[in-house]
Each structure stands twice: as C-alpha cells, then as structure tokens.
Amino acid sequence: MKTQLRPKTQPDHIALLETLDHRLRWLSAWTIHNANHVRESRDQLKVGGHQASCASISSIMAALYFHALGPNDKVAVKPHAGPVLHAIHYLLGSQTREQLEAFRGFGGAQSYPSRTKDRIPVDFSTGSVGLGVAVTAFASLVQDYLVAHGALDSAKTGRMVALMGDAELDEGNIYECLIEGYKHDVRNCWWIVDYNRQSLDHTTADRMFRRFDDIFRTCGWRVVTLKYGKLMEEAFQEPGGEALRGWIDSQSNADYAALTYQGGEQWRARLTRDIGFEPGVADLLERRDDDALARLMTNLGGHCMESLTEAFDDADDDTPTLFIAYTIKGYGLPFAGHKDNHAGLMNPGQIEALRDRMGIAEGREWDPYAGVGDNIEGALRALVESCNISREKAQVSPARFDVPALPVPEGDEQSTQTAFGKILLDLAKGGSPLADRIITTSPDVTVSTNLGAWVNQRGLFRRQQMDDVFRKARIPSAQKWEGDTAGQHLELGIAENNLFLALAAMGLSGALFGERLLPIGTIYDPFIARGLDALNYGCYQDARFILVATPAGVTLGPEGGAHQSINPPLIAMGQPGLRHYEPAFVDELSVLMEEALRLIQAPEGESVYFRLTTRAVKQIARTDDRWREGAIKGAYWLREPGEGAEAAIVTMGALVSEALEGWEAMIDDLPGLGLLVVTSPDLLHRDWSACMAKQGAGASHVENLLGQLTPGASLVTLLDGSPGALSWLGGVDGRRVSPLGVDRFGQTGDLVDLYRDYRLDSDALVDAMAKLFMH
C-alpha cells in the first residue's frame, strides 16, 4: 500500500502547516477556555479539558491531517487531544461553532473522541488510554483479512494510525497487542508517540523509555525518533554544537521540563554553568537573546514541521512504524513544561495575553483564520481544502446477509456448549454467504470452547501457508487445522484484552471498510473480567459481535473456583450495547443464535453474549412454538401457572433440570405452580425499566408474564450465578422472592456435592418455597 503523500516539502508549504498548527493550538485552547470561563456554569463544577495536552500534539496533528493522511487512512486520536480533532474539523467546515461552544456540555462536542456521540467523523473512539492504540493494529489485520478474502480492493486500503501520549506506553494491553501483531505480521500501522515526558501525576521516567526502541524493533517495527528540530540540528553544526547536543541528551525529563517552564534566562544560566567552559558554547549562547534561546531549546522534533513531514514521507510503505516525537507539554502556552499542567487551565489574563500575541482581535476568537493575515488566508484555505480526510460522517450501509434457519442439534441429552459447536459446524458445511462472512477468534481456548469443528472446516487465517504437520505425518488428531489467507479463524494467544479488541475491530469492519464481518469470539466465562475494559470499549463504539462464554458457573465442577464464574450475568446487565442470553435447551440456543446473527447486522441492533455450559441437560418435547417469541424477549413459561397460582419457580441455564425436579416435587402441594424459564435477565430488566420510564406506554414482557400469577404469589429464583441477576423480579410488582444462586467462590467436586453445598438442587428449591409460605 502506498499513501498518496505530497511532494517533498517546500518552505511555503512548511510555513502554511506551521500557521495551521498555531490555529489548532489556539482553537483547542479557546474551546476549553470558553467551556470553563465564558459559558454559564449552572452547577459550579469545573468543566475541565486538557489545554497542555492539546498544545503538545497540535504540530503532529497538523502535519498528519494536512500533509500525510491518505483518503483511506484511519486514526485513533489520543483522548486528551479531542479538542484538536474538533478544531481540525472546524477548519474543514464539518464542525460547527455551536458544537465547540457546547464542548463537554449536553449534546456538544465530546470530551474524548467518540464514534457514536460526536457529529464529526471519528474512526475509533478513545477514552480508556491504551485501547485506542491497540485497536488500530487489529483493524489493520481486519483490513488484510478482507483483502485476502476478496471483499476489499487492495487499492482502497489505508494505514491505521494511533496518536498516543507517552504515558499510554505504561498500559499492558499495548504489549499484549504488540506480541499478537508480531505473530500475525501486522502491516500498515503507525503509532505516533507524543513524547512530552509528563503524565497526570509526574514527569515520565527516563529509564524505561530508552528500551522502547529495542522492544518494538524486536517485534518487527521500524522506530523513528524525532528528538531534534531543524533549529537544533543547525545549532549542532556551530562551534560548541556537539557540546550542546551532549548536554541535551544527558538531561533528565524533569530537568528539561522545569527549564522549559522557567524560560530563556534560566536556560542561559544553566547552560553557562554546565557547559559554558566548552569551546564555542559561550559564543553560541551569546548569538541568541533569551527568547531565541528558549525557542532553540524547545525546538524538539515533535514541534518541527519540517522534521515531522520528512519523517512521515520517508515511512511511506507498509512497515509498521513507531514514531517517538519529542514534544513539550503545553508548548506555546504560559504553563509549558510545568509538572502540574496536565489539567491546568489558563486564566482569563493568560488567554488574553495569548490571544494578543497571536494577533487575534477581541471578539474574533472563533474565526477559523483570525490573526493569520489576508495575504496567506487564501493559501491556507486551499491547503485545508486539499486535505484527504473525510469531512462528514460516512453513511455506510454494508450488505446484510440472510440468516438461514439453524437446525436444532439432535440428542436427548446435550449441553449448550456442545450444541453451539454443532450449529457452527452446520453453518461451515452449508457454504451460505452468511457463513462466508463469519470470522471466529479465541484466546487459546478454541478447542475447549467447541470451535474446533468450525476450524476444521474453514481453516486458520494466516498470511503464509501453514500445513497441519500432524496430519501430514499421519498422526491421528481430531483437529485438522491448516492455515492460509482463506481461513476464517484468527488464532490468538492467552490475552483476553486482545480478544475483545480483535472483536471490536472485526465488529467495526462495515463502518471502517464498508464490508461487514460477523465476528464470533469464545472465552471461558470467568475470564470475561480480565478483558472487561476492552469489552466495554468495543460496545461503547457500537462494534457488533457475538461473544460465547463457556463453560460457566460452578457447573464446571471439577475445575474449581478459579474456572467457575459468578458475576458475569450482572456484568451483562450493566453493560450497554451487549445483550445477554443464557439458554437452557439447545432448541433455544438455535433460535437465539439466529436472532443474534440478525441482531449484529441490524442498524439498531447490538452485540450478543451467550453464557453456555458443559452440562448435558435432558431436552424436552415441545407441543408448539409459542415459546420462541418469549425466549427471544427474555423469558417464557415452561410450565404455565394455573388459575390462582400462588407461587412460581424462576430459573435459567443449566439448572433447569433441578427446577423441573423441584416443580414436580411441589405441584401436588401447590396446584397451579408455574415454572418460568429466563433466557435473558438483562433483556427483561431493560424492557421493564424502559416501560417504567414511559408511564402508560403498556406493560413490559416480564410484567405480562408475572401478571398471570395472583397478586401475592411468591417466587423462588434459581441460577448458576449471582442471585442478584434474578432477585430483582420481586420489584416488578412487589412480590416476595427467595433468591438461590452462587455468591461465594466455588470449589472442586461433582455436581451432586456442589449443588447441595451451594443450595442449587431441588431440595433447596423445596426448602426455599416452604419458608416463603411459613411467613
């Protein structure tokens, strides 16, 4: 892939880019100032913003957006640089003054770039630092996957770019991604580090940063360090220049930041003290007044437009590249270099002084080109107009694929985990257009989560041909895995963050590249928590995928507490953009898988999380199909309550067998006892809450179901997970509830012992119901 970059930079082009840099720095600073000091504050809370972080990266973003980016490139902008992105689109005409004036206000420009909430084009949401960096590598892999499968023309590919703060390199998920990217030979990816050497609490440590070159190069990346600007490089050629270079290289980050804040006079005093005796240094200093000396010492590579554009031009190939751009936090602002400037805000006097210094007339603060002069405004507008990036949000409508009826796997006793594997195998053999767009992935648990048969049929995705060595050697194995560019399974290592970031990138395929993929990822249910931040990140930007978490609960038995899950149903209930289903029977799973495959393609749909188990459950004979609609909505009566029913059992998932056994034990004593099977407590709760908010708009699904009981009827709820996932049902219409479930870490054992100890068996059900009627 070759990005169409501009010809080698010319002085007038550099000057225009520098002017745009000044505009971005001003507009971002003014946007934040307006929100904190000009706009009316009704709650007297600090609005916030990051003027120093914006000033640190404005030069990099000016060079990137107005010089280097091609039309198909995608960018993840570091969270605290959001105002600079809005300023860029303000110059482009795709952001409004009203949005900027409402920055961090209701309905205004968002604090951090958001795909779903901002009105400007945003390629990747950012906010939780580090995740917006790593997702670009997985997006690059997805782009390669689409090209390899003939879904995307290679001429329409682009580079995936991440703009990051240096403190983000402390995030472990970046290195997990780096390792995975190396395994899969990631290409067409730039990570640009705004190395201002200051984080929220402190000045960044020097020791670790000196190792990043080695780390990235070992993983196949090109590393480009932009430490010195052209002013510095010219000074190094003067007598005394080598001594100056050596002094700069020897200084700690903290010292450099402090001197930057103190200014030219202190630079002179310190340099004179430390190296003034070196030949040529005194004259080098004497030739510059304090202001010129300060400009020289802060002329780092990340603020030198010529250095930036040359570096971007020289990296015009598909080699993944890390740019380390030295910058000054708060560059050009009165608190540049101060260690407390991260959340610092200029006061009215300081912003006025900055405005005057930039030649902006009072009252013209919002003018896109205020202070630039009429003689160059036309050239600036022409440069901005020639920018290759999208000005408006693309209205992408990727093709939707019909979902065939999924046959119900046969067998009197089956686990939902096994049935999931069979359903995917049927899809793999069927060869439908939908099956061809499915891509699966798993963090080294492909076999144990029943994806093995799918991979046997569809293969691993690899850039180079990978033969099955065991098969060629005629060694018997159930897994006959070969890899090539036609494969449909992306094999990941044991890193749950990578799983969810890969799912996020795959689930954004339609929005990013115009071609839809249908991602299915599998994971052990208890380990969802390991990647929860990345899962939330994917849902926040409306990535669409199916997550299959299995095995689940203490039902895993002999594996013990470390592999037994408790709270994932509660996690799902609290996670926007993710629907939770926990089917009890395999015919439910088939119906819900169909629904999930439709849902992840629907414009108003969402991602879906299945919680499955390894326990074989006796299947039941259905007399009609009325249950199907209820299962999709979240619950249905497996045993309809009789007239005047005073109680019901509510259950979900693997414990349906115990619920049925308990129902049979109590039906004679409690005529009309109902048995409600819940497939989605998450969906039931959402529907109920929405109906409560729309008073008079009709009853929710769960209200209609429970309305078949007498007003004072009691409920016993039962699930292999936190009882809180179902105990809220008592609040629907004020019923007494006895919630049974798991609220402590599990231990090893067979199901008989575990269910008895955790009060999940039929005896516990009968006991809980009896106690309800005793009070």
Coordinates of C-alpha atoms in Angstrom, one line a residue, residues 28 32 48-57 61 65 75-87 103-104 109-115 118 120 122 124-136 161-169 171 173-174 192 194 196 329 342 533 537 540:
S28 CA -8.4 24.0 21.1
I32 CA -11.6 24.6 26.6
G48 CA -12.1 20.6 32.5
G49 CA -10.2 19.9 29.3
H50 CA -6.5 19.5 28.6
Q51 CA -5.0 22.6 27.1
A52 CA -1.5 21.4 27.7
S53 CA -2.0 18.0 26.1
C54 CA -3.6 19.7 23.0
A55 CA -0.7 22.1 22.7
S56 CA 1.7 19.2 23.0
I57 CA 0.3 17.4 19.9
M61 CA -1.8 16.5 14.1
Y65 CA -4.0 15.6 8.8
V75 CA -6.8 7.5 13.0
A76 CA -7.3 6.9 16.7
V77 CA -6.7 10.2 18.4
K78 CA -5.4 10.2 22.0
P79 CA -8.2 11.1 24.4
H80 CA -6.9 14.4 25.6
A81 CA -6.3 15.7 22.1
G82 CA -10.1 15.6 21.3
P83 CA -10.3 19.4 21.1
V84 CA -7.6 19.5 18.4
L85 CA -9.6 17.0 16.3
H86 CA -12.6 19.2 16.7
A87 CA -10.5 22.2 15.7
F103 CA -17.8 21.4 24.4
R104 CA -18.3 18.9 27.3
A109 CA -18.5 18.1 21.2
Q110 CA -17.5 15.2 23.4
S111 CA -14.7 15.3 26.0
Y112 CA -12.9 12.4 24.1
P113 CA -13.3 11.4 20.5
S114 CA -16.5 9.2 20.2
R115 CA -17.7 7.4 17.1
D118 CA -19.6 13.1 18.1
I120 CA -17.7 14.8 13.2
V122 CA -14.4 9.7 14.3
F124 CA -12.1 5.0 16.7
S125 CA -13.5 6.0 20.0
T126 CA -10.8 6.7 22.6
G127 CA -11.0 7.4 26.3
S128 CA -9.6 4.5 28.2
V129 CA -6.0 5.0 27.4
G130 CA -4.1 2.4 25.5
L131 CA -7.1 0.7 24.0
G132 CA -7.4 3.2 21.2
V133 CA -3.8 2.4 20.3
A134 CA -4.0 -1.4 20.2
V135 CA -7.3 -1.5 18.3
T136 CA -5.5 0.1 15.2
V161 CA -2.8 5.3 12.8
A162 CA -2.8 5.8 16.6
L163 CA -1.8 9.1 18.3
M164 CA -0.8 8.4 21.8
G165 CA 0.6 10.1 24.9
D166 CA 3.8 8.6 26.2
A167 CA 2.2 7.6 29.5
E168 CA -0.1 5.2 27.5
L169 CA 3.0 3.1 27.0
E171 CA -0.6 0.2 29.5
N173 CA -2.6 -4.2 26.7
I174 CA -0.3 -2.4 24.3
I192 CA 2.9 8.1 16.9
D194 CA 3.6 12.4 21.7
N196 CA 6.1 15.2 26.2
K329 CA 3.6 19.6 27.2
H342 CA -2.0 18.2 32.8
D533 CA -12.3 -2.6 29.9
Y537 CA -14.6 -0.2 24.7
Y540 CA -19.1 1.9 23.5

